[in-house]
Amino acid sequence: MALYVQNSLTRQKEIFTSVKEGFVGIYVCGPTVYGHSHIGHAKSYVSFDVIVRYLRYSGYKVRYVQNITDVGHLTDNADSGEDKILKQARKERIEPMEVVELYTHSYFEDMDALNVLRPDISPRASGHIPEQIALTEKLIETGHAYVENGSVYFDVSSFDEYGKLSGRKIDELEEGVRVEVKSEKRHPADFALWKQAEEGHLMRWQSPWGEGYPGWHIECSVMATKYLGQPFDIHGGGLENIFPHHECEIAQSEAIDGSQFAKYWLHNNMVTVNGMKMGKSLGNAIDLKSAFNGTNKNLSKAYSPLVIRFFILSSHYRSPLDFSDEALQAAEKGLARLHATVKLVRDQIGKAHEEKASIGVQNTLLKYRREFVGLMDDDFNTAAAIGILFDLNKSVNTLLNSNEILSSGSLQAIDETYQTLGEDILGIIPKDIVNEAGGDLLDGLFGVLITLRTDARTKRDWATADKIRDQLSELGVILEDRPDGTIWKLVK
RNA sequence: GGCGAUGUGGCCAAGUGGUAAGGCAGAGGUCUGCAAAACCUUUAUUCGCCGGUUCGAAUCCGGCCAUCGCCUCCA
């Protein structure tokens, strides 16, 4: 079965073939680090995390590059606008580079919590100024860019294919352009490769055109091709970046010699909150830290990072995703069910008799694996793949409840299936599912209480038995009497 | 105005020509001392609306309605 991906460039689902056999280079637009990450970042980076994980599972050696934008940018079409990093620096009364450092750490902290694997390279825009200047110079030399007042602009009329990704026409763009502040640019759609630093602009570098700072789009062109070559396989990002950002990246990168920039463009859809667009300026943004600790006013409680991850993956990456309390609670329960079964399997491995996995179990597992892979091969359909995980779960529970005693081999094979599909690929079933806030001490303490209750039950002293169970329940500890003994769980 | 999506049961969400996955919630049952959990059964003759193509459409075509996104920094 081959992998198919929906390519924004061709608007078609295409069979995926890598530029270099066995190797995939993927570049995903990373965050501008001037604030804490929100659920929109989570959707994008969790989605691409799974894409990368799946490519690796499929046997590719993957190099995943995701930039950190640590150079503030103005709006690309006008000379006015705010530089978010500078604004934040002023607000916090710290250096711009301190802002960048602070929120870069914050970003990785949140992504780690979401079980997003680190990119192989996280290049920073500020660390690639010479390369950005070099590309700009080359664009000037080849007649695709012009200098004006210490700034350099890309001449969109010099690149016939401008608009091929977003489907926009240059002449139509002109009409839509808002108030033009200065007419430094020859065409309203021209965009900055380099901007002259105005007075008081703290982030500035020397260039052949004087002190300034790079345009927004150029960093991605430069860093993607520096580490992945040209053409490279996959360029990803949020679909709001198709225009102008990705369109401009293509123009800069392909204008010089016409060689293709990226072969496949994958775009994830956006997030809404209770059906409304989420916007930093709209005041309904859900930043990840507040979602994790329950302080967000749009949510009734805290949701663990894994629940957020699971929720994101329960819809397709190209579909919009609406965050609501109700939907998150449903996700939380669903994931807990998955985890409960996996934990049960793992707890029983040690107790089971040693024997190889039964043919029946092996065949069943194989069937689910095949179905799962088939769905992931179809443009990374995680939502349907999770459905398979629940089918597997049902089968496993049935086995666990049946009279058939499962061998250690069978249990291990089941566990391996969960690990491959649920953790290696989707990242939603950690290797160590433990009772949260558990640990040996609590395990021991509850063990004592469970023994007392079991004794009472043998004596048919239901009053005592129920008292223990009820009082623990009030503390948020649930006891479950299984055929092979009583287990405890914490509820949130 | 231009470009692009989406509309599937109470909620979330897969499904691009062959007769509606999965999760949450609800109902009944099995198991249990009673529970919990799990499992079984059940809940859309129907996929925004109206036409058309087809032996056959949620899936293709046309029209309409609604919602959303992008066109300005934003994942």
CSV table of N, CA and C (backbone and C1' of nucleotides) in Angstrom, one decimal, chain A residues 448-466 468 481 483 485-486, chain B residues 32-34:
chain,number,residue,atom,x,y,z
A,448,VAL,N,-3.3,-2.0,51.1
A,448,VAL,CA,-3.8,-2.4,52.5
A,448,VAL,C,-5.3,-2.3,52.6
A,449,LEU,N,-5.8,-1.2,52.1
A,449,LEU,CA,-7.3,-1.0,52.2
A,449,LEU,C,-8.0,-2.1,51.3
A,450,ILE,N,-7.5,-2.4,50.2
A,450,ILE,CA,-8.1,-3.4,49.4
A,450,ILE,C,-8.1,-4.7,50.1
A,451,THR,N,-7.0,-5.1,50.7
A,451,THR,CA,-6.9,-6.3,51.5
A,451,THR,C,-8.0,-6.4,52.6
A,452,LEU,N,-8.1,-5.3,53.3
A,452,LEU,CA,-9.1,-5.2,54.4
A,452,LEU,C,-10.5,-5.4,53.8
A,453,ARG,N,-10.8,-4.8,52.7
A,453,ARG,CA,-12.1,-4.9,52.1
A,453,ARG,C,-12.3,-6.3,51.5
A,454,THR,N,-11.3,-6.9,50.9
A,454,THR,CA,-11.5,-8.2,50.4
A,454,THR,C,-11.8,-9.2,51.6
A,455,ASP,N,-11.1,-9.0,52.7
A,455,ASP,CA,-11.4,-9.9,53.9
A,455,ASP,C,-12.8,-9.7,54.3
A,456,ALA,N,-13.3,-8.5,54.3
A,456,ALA,CA,-14.7,-8.2,54.7
A,456,ALA,C,-15.6,-8.9,53.8
A,457,ARG,N,-15.3,-8.8,52.5
A,457,ARG,CA,-16.1,-9.4,51.5
A,457,ARG,C,-16.2,-10.9,51.6
A,458,THR,N,-15.1,-11.5,51.9
A,458,THR,CA,-15.1,-13.0,52.1
A,458,THR,C,-16.0,-13.4,53.3
A,459,LYS,N,-16.0,-12.5,54.3
A,459,LYS,CA,-16.9,-12.7,55.4
A,459,LYS,C,-18.3,-12.3,55.1
A,460,ARG,N,-18.6,-11.8,53.9
A,460,ARG,CA,-19.9,-11.3,53.5
A,460,ARG,C,-20.3,-10.1,54.4
A,461,ASP,N,-19.3,-9.4,54.9
A,461,ASP,CA,-19.5,-8.2,55.7
A,461,ASP,C,-19.7,-7.0,54.7
A,462,TRP,N,-20.8,-6.9,54.0
A,462,TRP,CA,-21.0,-5.9,52.9
A,462,TRP,C,-20.9,-4.5,53.5
A,463,ALA,N,-21.3,-4.3,54.7
A,463,ALA,CA,-21.3,-3.0,55.3
A,463,ALA,C,-19.9,-2.4,55.3
A,464,THR,N,-19.0,-3.2,55.8
A,464,THR,CA,-17.6,-2.7,55.9
A,464,THR,C,-17.0,-2.6,54.5
A,465,ALA,N,-17.3,-3.6,53.7
A,465,ALA,CA,-16.7,-3.5,52.3
A,465,ALA,C,-17.2,-2.3,51.6
A,466,ASP,N,-18.5,-2.0,51.7
A,466,ASP,CA,-19.0,-0.8,51.0
A,466,ASP,C,-18.6,0.5,51.6
A,468,ILE,N,-15.6,1.1,52.9
A,468,ILE,CA,-14.3,1.3,52.4
A,468,ILE,C,-14.4,1.9,51.0
A,481,ASP,N,-13.8,-4.4,41.2
A,481,ASP,CA,-13.6,-5.8,41.5
A,481,ASP,C,-13.6,-6.6,40.2
A,483,PRO,N,-12.4,-10.2,38.1
A,483,PRO,CA,-12.4,-11.6,38.5
A,483,PRO,C,-11.0,-12.0,39.2
A,485,GLY,N,-9.1,-10.0,41.0
A,485,GLY,CA,-8.7,-9.2,42.1
A,485,GLY,C,-9.2,-7.7,41.9
A,486,THR,N,-9.0,-7.0,42.9
A,486,THR,CA,-9.5,-5.6,42.9
A,486,THR,C,-8.4,-4.6,42.5
B,32,U,P,-21.7,-13.5,38.3
B,32,U,O5',-21.4,-12.1,39.2
B,32,U,C5',-20.1,-11.7,39.5
B,32,U,C4',-20.2,-10.4,40.3
B,32,U,C3',-21.1,-10.5,41.5
B,32,U,O3',-20.4,-11.1,42.6
B,32,U,C1',-21.5,-8.5,40.3
B,33,G,P,-21.2,-12.2,43.5
B,33,G,O5',-22.3,-11.4,44.2
B,33,G,C5',-23.5,-12.0,44.7
B,33,G,C4',-24.2,-11.1,45.6
B,33,G,C3',-24.5,-9.7,45.1
B,33,G,O3',-25.7,-9.8,44.3
B,33,G,C1',-23.5,-9.5,47.2
B,34,C,P,-25.8,-9.1,42.9
B,34,C,O5',-25.7,-7.5,43.3
B,34,C,C5',-26.9,-6.9,44.0
B,34,C,C4',-26.5,-5.6,44.4
B,34,C,C3',-25.9,-4.6,43.4
B,34,C,O3',-27.0,-4.0,42.7
B,34,C,C1',-24.6,-4.5,45.3
